Amino acid sequence: MSDLKLYNTLSRQKESFEPITADHVGLYVCGPTVYSDVHLGNCRTFISFDIIYRYLRYLGYKVRYVRNITDAGHLEGDRDEGDDKFSKKARLERLEPMEIVQRYTVGFHKVMQLFNNEPPTIEPTATGHITEQIRMAQQIIDNGYGYVVNGTVYFDVEKYNKEKPYGILTNRKLEDLLEGTRELGGQDEKKGRLDFALWIKAGPEHLMQWPSPWGMGFPGWHIECSAMSEKYLGKQFDIHGGGMDLAATHHTNEIAQSQACYHTSPARYWLHTNMLTVNGVRMSKSAGNGFLPEELFSGSHPLLEKAYSPMNVRFFMLQTHYRSTLDFSNEALQAAEKGLKRLWDAYEKLMSWETGVGSQESGDKELDEKVRSLVAEFDEHMNDDFNTARVLASMFELVPIINSIKDKTIAITALSPDTVTLMQSKFKSYLEDVFGLKAVNEADNGKLQGVMQLLIDIRKEAKGKKDFATSDKIRNQLAELGITLKDEKGGEMTWGIE
Ligand code: AMP
Ligand code: ZN
């Protein structure tokens, strides 16, 4: 029996984790829709699942971690209304949809790397799995839960709900869900207000379309995750994750699709991360309160007082449990920066002690016991639904002890060699392997910020004097070094490292 307990949205309680196949875990996480840059809210979800993935491996599981790239089919409204996000952006920017996809996929990977997120083991794309999605939609029709109207395939929610509760994931009855939707008008093809598209007929203006048994079209967003999770993890797998905002529609529809197609619920455990907010409002593109990671790393966002390193931001996120909301502010980031520095300094001191220091006859049994029990808490807190915040609290209780040993106010002989070795190995495993933190040289980072600001100021002055030779020289030579300068609205200038 595993000691790991996780909160399952489906049962609304913490459950002991039992994988379907011993020692193996199948994990599916909904990936980004690559039609724009990811904001920090998206990053919070991906960082949370990175830590979950890392912890499962720390426990010794072999994990197949699938996180998709949505590169087709995600309409502006989650319930199949509006334009296709890629077509719209492609028309707006006069680019091929696949240029949009490429640009933002590369950007997404870069951001993930800066945050030191491990890549998933498989990263499938929706456009690479059109046949699988068509096959699944066809099976749903054959099983009696799908219908075709004018080249579009819909899922019949009311029919499905007669056999299985459609709102099972968020514990809502069909009547309650119907209340939140608008009446169908005469124009509507759908039979029921909650019916959603498995496949959508494409007009001639639609840039990405594929042949199907129902004519030219493109897949719906929800079928993508169902088809790809089944392909790589099987009809039922262990854990499905995503942000909380996906539970009510996207994940609810994924469950209905798998049930209608394979007569099984796709995942045994559903994990949902809570939202990153700004002044209490969920960070999102549509709310216009999205912070881009680069704006944080360069400090160029008007609401930021300074730049924050990726590790600083990662640590800021670790200090809150993934199921709690996290509010973004300068104060919170600055507090996290101080906390990380204090913790990392202590960690470096701890790791500089030779192995085997301490005394076999521990000089202070009580202290030795206290240290051992605080270290044992790391696993206990992580086993309690991945409580990174409480692990850090236990670590911070150990910091003054480490500092006192360093200052020699406590003799190292107070601890036994086993305790010192245990502390060293657990700190290393947690900070580096599970939490994915890396040493950052804050001093160098600060100097670089200063040098860049100086160059930007010189370039501004040169442009003011119409000395374009100098301003171009600065831009071009920085570009050669892999540093790009960007003119922002309002005359501001930001920079980023390629
Ligand atoms: P999208 O690219 O919009 O499909 O979103 C990618 C992931 O980010 C999904 O799992 C969303 O639930 C998640 N997400 C979106 N906004 C936020 C936010 N403000 N805080 C945390 N996660 C978010
Ligand atoms: Zn998904």
Short mmCIF file of C-alpha atoms and ligand atoms in Angstrom, two decimals:
data_model
loop_
_atom_site.label_atom_id
_atom_site.label_comp_id
_atom_site.label_asym_id
_atom_site.label_seq_id
_atom_site.Cartn_x
_atom_site.Cartn_y
_atom_site.Cartn_z
CA MET A 1 0.00 0.00 0.00
CA SER A 2 1.42 3.35 -1.02
CA ASP A 3 1.83 6.13 1.54
CA LEU A 4 0.98 8.73 -1.06
CA LYS A 5 -2.40 10.36 -0.69
CA LEU A 6 -3.79 12.67 -3.31
CA TYR A 7 -6.91 14.74 -3.58
CA ASN A 8 -9.12 13.32 -6.30
CA THR A 9 -11.53 15.88 -7.76
CA LEU A 10 -13.78 13.00 -8.79
CA SER A 11 -14.39 11.76 -5.23
CA ARG A 12 -13.78 15.14 -3.59
CA GLN A 13 -11.47 13.56 -1.02
CA LYS A 14 -7.93 12.48 -0.43
CA GLU A 15 -7.34 8.90 -1.52
CA SER A 16 -4.40 6.53 -1.25
CA PHE A 17 -2.65 6.32 -4.56
CA GLU A 18 -2.64 2.85 -6.13
CA PRO A 19 -1.31 2.63 -9.68
CA ILE A 20 -3.02 0.33 -12.17
CA THR A 21 0.31 -1.41 -12.90
CA ALA A 22 2.69 -1.81 -9.98
CA ASP A 23 5.65 0.62 -10.06
CA HIS A 24 4.34 2.45 -13.13
CA VAL A 25 2.33 5.64 -13.43
CA GLY A 26 0.50 6.98 -16.47
CA LEU A 27 0.11 10.75 -16.17
CA TYR A 28 -1.71 12.97 -18.66
CA VAL A 29 -1.71 16.77 -18.35
CA CYS A 30 -3.51 19.14 -20.73
CA GLY A 31 -0.85 21.21 -22.43
CA PRO A 32 -0.89 24.73 -23.84
CA THR A 33 -2.91 26.07 -26.75
CA VAL A 34 -0.03 27.46 -28.79
CA TYR A 35 -1.58 30.52 -30.41
CA SER A 36 0.00 33.02 -28.00
CA ASP A 37 2.68 33.24 -25.31
CA VAL A 38 2.06 31.37 -22.10
CA HIS A 39 1.43 33.66 -19.14
CA LEU A 40 2.53 33.07 -15.59
CA GLY A 41 -0.82 31.47 -14.67
CA ASN A 42 -0.31 28.74 -17.26
CA CYS A 43 3.23 28.33 -15.93
CA ARG A 44 1.92 27.77 -12.41
CA THR A 45 -0.07 24.76 -13.60
CA PHE A 46 2.87 23.32 -15.54
CA ILE A 47 5.29 23.88 -12.65
CA SER A 48 2.86 22.17 -10.22
CA PHE A 49 2.65 19.10 -12.45
CA ASP A 50 6.41 19.12 -12.97
CA ILE A 51 6.81 18.78 -9.21
CA ILE A 52 4.20 16.01 -9.08
CA TYR A 53 6.03 14.20 -11.89
CA ARG A 54 9.38 14.64 -10.14
CA TYR A 55 7.98 13.41 -6.82
CA LEU A 56 6.44 10.29 -8.37
CA ARG A 57 9.86 9.46 -9.78
CA TYR A 58 11.49 10.20 -6.41
CA LEU A 59 9.13 7.57 -4.96
CA GLY A 60 10.57 5.10 -7.47
CA TYR A 61 7.74 5.00 -10.03
CA LYS A 62 8.45 4.77 -13.73
CA VAL A 63 6.29 7.55 -15.07
CA ARG A 64 4.99 8.00 -18.59
CA TYR A 65 4.14 11.67 -18.62
CA VAL A 66 2.08 12.81 -21.61
CA ARG A 67 1.41 16.52 -22.07
CA ASN A 68 -0.14 17.55 -25.37
CA ILE A 69 0.27 20.59 -27.55
CA THR A 70 -3.07 21.94 -28.72
CA ASP A 71 -2.29 23.15 -32.22
CA ALA A 72 -5.75 22.88 -33.79
CA GLY A 73 -9.38 22.86 -32.85
CA HIS A 74 -9.49 25.07 -29.75
CA LEU A 75 -12.26 27.55 -30.41
CA GLU A 76 -12.52 30.85 -28.63
CA GLY A 77 -15.38 29.68 -26.45
CA ASP A 78 -14.90 26.39 -24.60
CA ARG A 79 -18.31 25.24 -25.84
CA ASP A 80 -17.54 25.33 -29.55
CA GLU A 81 -18.60 28.85 -30.26
CA GLY A 82 -16.45 31.48 -31.92
CA ASP A 83 -13.52 31.27 -34.23
CA ASP A 84 -10.65 28.80 -34.23
CA LYS A 85 -7.84 30.43 -32.21
CA PHE A 86 -5.14 29.55 -34.76
CA SER A 87 -7.03 30.65 -37.86
CA LYS A 88 -7.92 33.94 -36.25
CA LYS A 89 -4.37 34.70 -35.20
CA ALA A 90 -2.97 33.51 -38.54
CA ARG A 91 -5.29 35.88 -40.42
CA LEU A 92 -4.46 38.71 -38.05
CA GLU A 93 -0.71 38.27 -38.42
CA ARG A 94 -0.78 37.13 -42.07
CA LEU A 95 1.04 33.92 -41.25
CA GLU A 96 0.53 30.25 -41.88
CA PRO A 97 -1.26 28.65 -38.90
CA MET A 98 1.74 26.33 -38.57
CA GLU A 99 4.03 29.38 -38.25
CA ILE A 100 1.92 30.48 -35.29
CA VAL A 101 2.11 27.00 -33.83
CA GLN A 102 5.88 26.79 -34.31
CA ARG A 103 6.58 30.22 -32.89
CA TYR A 104 4.62 29.68 -29.69
CA THR A 105 5.69 26.05 -29.23
CA VAL A 106 9.33 27.10 -29.33
CA GLY A 107 8.56 29.97 -26.92
CA PHE A 108 6.71 27.60 -24.58
CA HIS A 109 9.62 25.16 -24.48
CA LYS A 110 12.04 27.96 -23.79
CA VAL A 111 9.97 29.16 -20.84
CA MET A 112 9.62 25.62 -19.48
CA GLN A 113 13.39 25.23 -19.66
CA LEU A 114 14.04 28.51 -17.87
CA PHE A 115 11.79 27.33 -15.05
CA ASN A 116 13.77 24.07 -15.05
CA ASN A 117 10.66 22.00 -15.84
CA GLU A 118 11.44 18.51 -17.09
CA PRO A 119 10.05 17.82 -20.56
CA PRO A 120 7.19 15.29 -20.61
CA THR A 121 8.09 11.82 -21.89
CA ILE A 122 5.66 12.23 -24.80
CA GLU A 123 4.40 15.56 -26.19
CA PRO A 124 1.82 14.72 -28.86
CA THR A 125 0.13 17.31 -31.04
CA ALA A 126 -3.52 17.45 -32.07
CA THR A 127 -2.64 17.83 -35.75
CA GLY A 128 -0.49 14.69 -35.56
CA HIS A 129 -3.46 12.63 -34.36
CA ILE A 130 -6.32 13.48 -36.70
CA THR A 131 -7.00 9.84 -37.64
CA GLU A 132 -7.23 8.78 -34.01
CA GLN A 133 -9.71 11.58 -33.31
CA ILE A 134 -11.84 10.71 -36.35
CA ARG A 135 -11.86 7.06 -35.30
CA MET A 136 -12.99 7.95 -31.80
CA ALA A 137 -15.76 10.27 -33.03
CA GLN A 138 -16.97 7.50 -35.36
CA GLN A 139 -17.04 4.99 -32.51
CA ILE A 140 -19.08 7.41 -30.38
CA ILE A 141 -21.58 7.75 -33.26
CA ASP A 142 -21.67 3.95 -33.69
CA ASN A 143 -22.32 3.53 -29.97
CA GLY A 144 -25.30 5.90 -30.27
CA TYR A 145 -23.97 8.97 -28.46
CA GLY A 146 -22.99 11.10 -31.42
CA TYR A 147 -24.99 12.60 -34.32
CA VAL A 148 -24.04 14.42 -37.49
CA VAL A 149 -25.61 17.67 -38.65
CA ASN A 150 -24.39 19.25 -41.82
CA GLY A 151 -20.83 17.93 -41.58
CA THR A 152 -20.41 18.58 -37.84
CA VAL A 153 -20.48 15.76 -35.29
CA TYR A 154 -22.06 16.47 -31.91
CA PHE A 155 -22.01 14.57 -28.65
CA ASP A 156 -25.52 13.93 -27.32
CA VAL A 157 -25.18 14.98 -23.67
CA GLU A 158 -28.79 14.37 -22.65
CA LYS A 159 -28.81 10.84 -24.02
CA TYR A 160 -25.51 10.11 -22.28
CA ASN A 161 -26.81 11.56 -19.02
CA LYS A 162 -29.68 9.07 -19.00
CA GLU A 163 -27.09 6.34 -18.43
CA LYS A 164 -24.19 8.06 -16.74
CA PRO A 165 -24.09 11.32 -14.75
CA TYR A 166 -22.57 13.86 -17.13
CA GLY A 167 -21.60 16.34 -14.37
CA ILE A 168 -19.87 13.70 -12.24
CA LEU A 169 -16.50 15.46 -12.08
CA THR A 170 -17.76 18.69 -10.58
CA ASN A 171 -20.72 17.04 -8.82
CA ARG A 172 -23.40 18.94 -10.70
CA LYS A 173 -26.73 17.78 -12.01
CA LEU A 174 -27.64 18.25 -15.66
CA GLU A 175 -30.42 20.68 -14.72
CA ASP A 176 -27.93 22.91 -12.88
CA LEU A 177 -25.52 22.81 -15.78
CA LEU A 178 -28.28 23.69 -18.22
CA GLU A 179 -29.08 26.80 -16.22
CA GLY A 180 -25.74 28.34 -17.13
CA THR A 181 -26.31 27.97 -20.89
CA ARG A 182 -28.29 30.01 -23.35
CA GLU A 183 -31.45 28.79 -25.09
CA LEU A 184 -30.91 27.27 -28.53
CA GLY A 185 -31.99 29.57 -31.32
CA GLY A 186 -33.50 28.64 -34.68
CA GLN A 187 -30.02 28.76 -36.22
CA ASP A 188 -28.63 26.08 -33.95
CA GLU A 189 -27.86 22.67 -35.31
CA LYS A 190 -27.41 21.08 -31.93
CA LYS A 191 -30.18 19.04 -30.32
CA GLY A 192 -29.26 19.92 -26.78
CA ARG A 193 -27.81 23.03 -25.25
CA LEU A 194 -24.90 21.16 -23.64
CA ASP A 195 -24.06 19.11 -26.73
CA PHE A 196 -20.52 19.76 -27.87
CA ALA A 197 -18.69 19.15 -31.14
CA LEU A 198 -16.44 16.15 -31.68
CA TRP A 199 -15.70 17.23 -35.24
CA ILE A 200 -16.42 20.60 -36.83
CA LYS A 201 -17.25 21.29 -40.45
CA ALA A 202 -14.79 23.74 -41.98
CA GLY A 203 -15.82 26.52 -44.32
CA PRO A 204 -13.58 27.34 -47.29
CA GLU A 205 -11.99 30.21 -45.33
CA HIS A 206 -10.80 27.86 -42.63
CA LEU A 207 -7.05 27.47 -42.99
CA MET A 208 -6.49 24.07 -41.36
CA GLN A 209 -8.86 21.31 -42.41
CA TRP A 210 -8.78 17.58 -43.02
CA PRO A 211 -10.98 15.06 -44.88
CA SER A 212 -13.27 12.93 -42.71
CA PRO A 213 -16.28 10.64 -43.22
CA TRP A 214 -18.39 13.79 -42.65
CA GLY A 215 -16.58 16.05 -45.12
CA MET A 216 -13.74 18.55 -44.66
CA GLY A 217 -13.34 19.74 -41.10
CA PHE A 218 -11.22 19.81 -37.99
CA PRO A 219 -11.42 18.09 -34.58
CA GLY A 220 -13.04 19.53 -31.48
CA TRP A 221 -10.74 20.42 -28.59
CA HIS A 222 -12.06 17.84 -26.11
CA ILE A 223 -11.68 14.80 -28.36
CA GLU A 224 -8.02 15.62 -28.82
CA CYS A 225 -7.09 14.83 -25.22
CA SER A 226 -9.31 11.72 -25.15
CA ALA A 227 -7.77 10.30 -28.32
CA MET A 228 -4.17 11.05 -27.38
CA SER A 229 -4.40 9.87 -23.77
CA GLU A 230 -5.93 6.59 -24.97
CA LYS A 231 -3.25 6.13 -27.59
CA TYR A 232 -0.30 6.58 -25.23
CA LEU A 233 -1.67 5.59 -21.82
CA GLY A 234 -4.55 3.23 -22.58
CA LYS A 235 -8.31 3.33 -22.14
CA GLN A 236 -7.83 3.83 -18.43
CA PHE A 237 -4.75 5.33 -16.84
CA ASP A 238 -3.71 6.64 -13.44
CA ILE A 239 -3.69 10.43 -13.23
CA HIS A 240 -5.21 13.18 -15.36
CA GLY A 241 -4.33 16.76 -14.56
CA GLY A 242 -4.89 20.34 -15.57
CA GLY A 243 -5.95 23.71 -14.18
CA MET A 244 -9.19 23.89 -12.19
CA ASP A 245 -10.82 25.96 -14.93
CA LEU A 246 -10.75 22.89 -17.19
CA ALA A 247 -12.79 20.61 -14.91
CA ALA A 248 -16.32 21.86 -15.63
CA THR A 249 -16.23 21.58 -19.41
CA HIS A 250 -13.08 20.15 -20.97
CA HIS A 251 -12.49 17.33 -18.49
CA THR A 252 -16.20 16.66 -18.02
CA ASN A 253 -16.42 16.14 -21.78
CA GLU A 254 -13.31 13.96 -21.81
CA ILE A 255 -14.93 11.63 -19.28
CA ALA A 256 -18.18 11.50 -21.30
CA GLN A 257 -16.28 10.75 -24.53
CA SER A 258 -14.27 7.89 -23.03
CA GLN A 259 -17.33 6.42 -21.37
CA ALA A 260 -19.33 6.66 -24.60
CA CYS A 261 -16.50 5.19 -26.66
CA TYR A 262 -14.80 2.64 -24.38
CA HIS A 263 -17.29 2.27 -21.49
CA THR A 264 -14.68 3.35 -19.02
CA SER A 265 -13.71 6.50 -17.21
CA PRO A 266 -10.33 7.58 -18.59
CA ALA A 267 -8.45 8.35 -15.39
CA ARG A 268 -8.68 7.02 -11.86
CA TYR A 269 -7.43 10.22 -10.22
CA TRP A 270 -8.20 13.74 -11.41
CA LEU A 271 -5.86 16.42 -10.10
CA HIS A 272 -6.60 20.11 -10.53
CA THR A 273 -4.35 23.04 -9.77
CA ASN A 274 -5.77 26.27 -8.45
CA MET A 275 -5.40 29.60 -10.17
CA LEU A 276 -2.73 32.25 -10.06
CA THR A 277 -4.48 35.56 -9.43
CA VAL A 278 -3.58 39.25 -9.58
CA ASN A 279 -5.37 41.28 -6.92
CA GLY A 280 -7.74 38.36 -6.53
CA VAL A 281 -8.62 38.16 -10.24
CA ARG A 282 -7.62 35.04 -12.17
CA MET A 283 -4.69 35.73 -14.48
CA SER A 284 -5.83 35.22 -18.06
CA LYS A 285 -5.31 36.61 -21.50
CA SER A 286 -8.90 37.72 -21.75
CA ALA A 287 -8.80 39.61 -18.42
CA GLY A 288 -5.73 41.47 -19.76
CA ASN A 289 -3.84 40.85 -16.51
CA GLY A 290 -1.42 38.28 -17.88
CA PHE A 291 2.24 38.63 -16.97
CA LEU A 292 4.64 37.06 -19.41
CA PRO A 293 7.55 35.16 -17.89
CA GLU A 294 10.06 37.30 -19.80
CA GLU A 295 8.52 40.44 -18.32
CA LEU A 296 9.35 39.05 -14.90
CA PHE A 297 12.85 37.95 -15.77
CA SER A 298 13.70 41.36 -17.25
CA GLY A 299 11.55 43.40 -14.83
CA SER A 300 10.01 45.21 -17.80
CA HIS A 301 6.33 44.96 -16.78
CA PRO A 302 5.09 48.36 -15.56
CA LEU A 303 3.67 46.82 -12.38
CA LEU A 304 6.96 45.23 -11.38
CA GLU A 305 9.44 46.99 -9.15
CA LYS A 306 12.37 44.88 -10.33
CA ALA A 307 13.36 41.73 -12.21
CA TYR A 308 12.85 38.30 -10.67
CA SER A 309 14.81 35.20 -11.64
CA PRO A 310 13.01 32.05 -12.83
CA MET A 311 14.12 30.20 -9.67
CA ASN A 312 12.73 33.01 -7.55
CA VAL A 313 9.36 32.66 -9.27
CA ARG A 314 9.44 28.88 -9.01
CA PHE A 315 10.18 29.11 -5.29
CA PHE A 316 7.36 31.64 -4.87
CA MET A 317 4.99 29.05 -6.34
CA LEU A 318 6.33 26.22 -4.17
CA GLN A 319 5.47 28.16 -1.03
CA THR A 320 1.75 27.65 -1.68
CA HIS A 321 -0.05 24.34 -1.99
CA TYR A 322 -1.14 23.65 -5.57
CA ARG A 323 -4.85 23.51 -4.61
CA SER A 324 -4.84 26.99 -3.04
CA THR A 325 -5.09 30.17 -5.03
CA LEU A 326 -1.88 32.12 -5.24
CA ASP A 327 -1.91 35.89 -5.51
CA PHE A 328 0.84 37.54 -7.44
CA SER A 329 2.46 40.70 -6.06
CA ASN A 330 5.81 42.47 -5.77
CA GLU A 331 5.80 41.99 -2.01
CA ALA A 332 5.20 38.25 -2.27
CA LEU A 333 7.95 37.87 -4.88
CA GLN A 334 10.39 39.89 -2.82
CA ALA A 335 9.61 37.83 0.29
CA ALA A 336 10.16 34.66 -1.77
CA GLU A 337 13.47 36.02 -3.03
CA LYS A 338 14.69 36.56 0.54
CA GLY A 339 13.39 33.16 1.62
CA LEU A 340 15.10 31.35 -1.23
CA LYS A 341 18.39 33.08 -0.51
CA ARG A 342 18.24 32.18 3.18
CA LEU A 343 17.39 28.58 2.39
CA TRP A 344 19.97 28.21 -0.36
CA ASP A 345 22.75 29.73 1.76
CA ALA A 346 21.99 27.22 4.50
CA TYR A 347 21.89 24.41 1.95
CA GLU A 348 25.29 25.35 0.58
CA LYS A 349 26.73 25.40 4.09
CA LEU A 350 25.20 22.02 4.83
CA MET A 351 26.62 20.51 1.66
CA SER A 352 30.09 21.91 2.41
CA TRP A 353 30.36 19.76 5.52
CA GLU A 354 32.43 16.65 4.99
CA THR A 355 30.49 13.41 4.98
CA GLY A 356 30.83 11.58 8.23
CA VAL A 357 31.13 14.69 10.42
CA GLY A 358 29.23 14.57 13.68
CA SER A 359 29.81 12.33 16.61
CA GLN A 360 28.80 8.68 16.99
CA GLU A 361 27.94 9.59 20.55
CA SER A 362 25.62 12.44 19.62
CA GLY A 363 26.26 15.24 22.11
CA ASP A 364 22.67 16.44 22.11
CA LYS A 365 20.23 13.58 21.72
CA GLU A 366 17.22 15.88 21.84
CA LEU A 367 18.50 18.07 19.02
CA ASP A 368 19.56 15.03 17.00
CA GLU A 369 16.05 13.61 17.36
CA LYS A 370 14.46 16.95 16.42
CA VAL A 371 16.54 17.17 13.24
CA ARG A 372 15.67 13.60 12.26
CA SER A 373 11.97 14.15 12.77
CA LEU A 374 11.95 17.42 10.80
CA VAL A 375 13.73 15.69 7.92
CA ALA A 376 11.24 12.79 8.08
CA GLU A 377 8.46 15.34 7.66
CA PHE A 378 9.58 16.13 4.10
CA ASP A 379 8.19 12.82 2.81
CA GLU A 380 5.16 13.00 5.11
CA HIS A 381 4.13 16.39 3.74
CA MET A 382 4.69 15.41 0.12
CA ASN A 383 2.74 12.21 0.69
CA ASP A 384 -0.08 14.39 1.94
CA ASP A 385 -1.23 15.56 -1.50
CA PHE A 386 2.13 17.06 -2.52
CA ASN A 387 2.27 19.72 0.18
CA THR A 388 5.39 21.59 -0.94
CA ALA A 389 4.55 24.54 1.33
CA ARG A 390 4.78 22.43 4.47
CA VAL A 391 8.02 20.78 3.33
CA LEU A 392 9.51 24.24 3.03
CA ALA A 393 8.23 25.14 6.50
CA SER A 394 10.05 22.08 7.91
CA MET A 395 13.19 23.07 6.00
CA PHE A 396 13.03 26.58 7.42
CA GLU A 397 12.92 25.11 10.93
CA LEU A 398 16.22 23.41 10.14
CA VAL A 399 17.88 26.55 8.77
CA PRO A 400 18.73 28.14 12.17
CA ILE A 401 20.20 24.83 13.34
CA ILE A 402 22.43 24.67 10.25
CA ASN A 403 23.42 28.33 10.73
CA SER A 404 24.24 27.79 14.40
CA ILE A 405 26.48 24.86 13.56
CA LYS A 406 28.19 27.01 10.96
CA ASP A 407 28.68 29.82 13.51
CA LYS A 408 29.83 27.23 16.02
CA THR A 409 27.19 28.23 18.54
CA ILE A 410 26.21 24.60 18.29
CA ALA A 411 29.00 22.03 17.93
CA ILE A 412 28.69 19.68 14.97
CA THR A 413 29.26 16.86 17.45
CA ALA A 414 25.75 17.57 18.77
CA LEU A 415 24.54 15.51 15.81
CA SER A 416 25.38 11.96 14.83
CA PRO A 417 27.11 11.34 11.45
CA ASP A 418 23.99 9.50 10.25
CA THR A 419 21.83 12.51 10.98
CA VAL A 420 24.19 14.84 9.13
CA THR A 421 24.30 12.50 6.12
CA LEU A 422 20.52 12.12 6.16
CA MET A 423 20.05 15.87 6.25
CA GLN A 424 22.49 16.37 3.38
CA SER A 425 20.93 13.74 1.16
CA LYS A 426 17.31 14.77 1.82
CA PHE A 427 17.99 18.46 1.28
CA LYS A 428 19.70 17.64 -2.00
CA SER A 429 16.95 15.28 -3.17
CA TYR A 430 14.23 17.74 -2.29
CA LEU A 431 15.68 21.06 -3.37
CA GLU A 432 17.27 19.85 -6.59
CA ASP A 433 15.44 16.68 -7.71
CA VAL A 434 11.88 17.13 -6.42
CA PHE A 435 11.52 20.91 -6.33
CA GLY A 436 13.76 21.41 -9.36
CA LEU A 437 15.58 24.42 -7.92
CA LYS A 438 19.00 25.43 -9.14
CA ALA A 439 21.62 27.71 -7.68
CA VAL A 440 21.30 31.18 -9.10
CA ASN A 441 24.03 33.65 -8.77
CA GLU A 442 21.97 36.64 -7.70
CA ALA A 443 25.01 38.91 -7.67
CA ASP A 444 25.76 38.24 -11.35
CA ASN A 445 22.10 38.50 -12.23
CA GLY A 446 21.87 41.95 -10.62
CA LYS A 447 25.01 43.13 -12.43
CA LEU A 448 23.65 41.97 -15.78
CA GLN A 449 20.41 43.88 -15.15
CA GLY A 450 22.46 47.01 -14.46
CA VAL A 451 24.63 46.63 -17.57
CA MET A 452 21.59 46.07 -19.77
CA GLN A 453 19.84 49.13 -18.40
CA LEU A 454 22.98 51.17 -19.09
CA LEU A 455 23.11 49.94 -22.71
CA ILE A 456 19.41 50.66 -23.19
CA ASP A 457 19.89 54.20 -21.84
CA ILE A 458 22.90 54.85 -24.12
CA ARG A 459 20.94 53.56 -27.08
CA LYS A 460 18.00 55.82 -26.24
CA GLU A 461 20.31 58.85 -26.03
CA ALA A 462 21.94 57.92 -29.35
CA LYS A 463 18.55 57.63 -31.03
CA GLY A 464 17.54 60.96 -29.53
CA LYS A 465 20.57 62.52 -31.21
CA LYS A 466 19.80 60.67 -34.44
CA ASP A 467 23.07 58.76 -34.01
CA PHE A 468 21.67 55.63 -35.64
CA ALA A 469 25.12 54.11 -36.19
CA THR A 470 25.56 53.76 -32.41
CA SER A 471 22.01 52.65 -31.70
CA ASP A 472 22.18 49.99 -34.45
CA LYS A 473 25.59 48.85 -33.27
CA ILE A 474 24.22 48.22 -29.77
CA ARG A 475 21.21 46.33 -31.10
CA ASN A 476 23.21 44.24 -33.59
CA GLN A 477 26.04 43.33 -31.31
CA LEU A 478 23.65 42.31 -28.55
CA ALA A 479 21.75 40.20 -31.12
CA GLU A 480 25.01 38.44 -31.96
CA LEU A 481 25.35 37.59 -28.28
CA GLY A 482 21.83 36.19 -28.32
CA ILE A 483 20.24 39.14 -26.50
CA THR A 484 17.28 40.76 -28.23
CA LEU A 485 15.97 44.26 -27.64
CA LYS A 486 12.30 44.99 -28.15
CA ASP A 487 10.63 48.38 -28.44
CA GLU A 488 7.45 48.38 -26.38
CA LYS A 489 4.49 50.72 -26.62
CA GLY A 490 5.12 54.04 -24.89
CA GLY A 491 8.81 54.16 -25.84
CA GLU A 492 9.89 51.56 -23.29
CA MET A 493 12.49 48.99 -24.24
CA THR A 494 12.76 45.43 -22.96
CA TRP A 495 15.37 42.75 -23.48
CA GLY A 496 15.47 39.01 -23.46
CA ILE A 497 18.00 36.21 -23.83
CA GLU A 498 17.41 33.90 -26.80
P1 AMP B 1 -4.51 27.01 -22.13
O1 AMP B 1 -3.28 27.21 -22.96
O2 AMP B 1 -5.36 28.22 -22.03
O3 AMP B 1 -5.29 25.79 -22.56
O4 AMP B 1 -4.03 26.75 -20.61
C1 AMP B 1 -3.00 25.86 -20.25
C2 AMP B 1 -3.12 25.47 -18.79
O5 AMP B 1 -2.98 26.61 -17.92
C3 AMP B 1 -4.47 24.84 -18.43
O6 AMP B 1 -4.25 23.71 -17.61
C4 AMP B 1 -5.18 25.94 -17.64
O7 AMP B 1 -6.08 25.40 -16.72
C5 AMP B 1 -4.01 26.60 -16.94
N1 AMP B 1 -4.29 27.98 -16.50
C6 AMP B 1 -4.86 29.00 -17.21
N2 AMP B 1 -4.94 30.13 -16.47
C7 AMP B 1 -4.39 29.86 -15.26
C8 AMP B 1 -4.15 30.61 -14.05
N3 AMP B 1 -4.49 31.89 -13.94
N4 AMP B 1 -3.57 29.95 -13.00
C9 AMP B 1 -3.21 28.65 -13.10
N5 AMP B 1 -3.39 27.89 -14.20
C10 AMP B 1 -3.97 28.47 -15.28
ZN ZN B 2 -7.02 18.44 -22.41
#
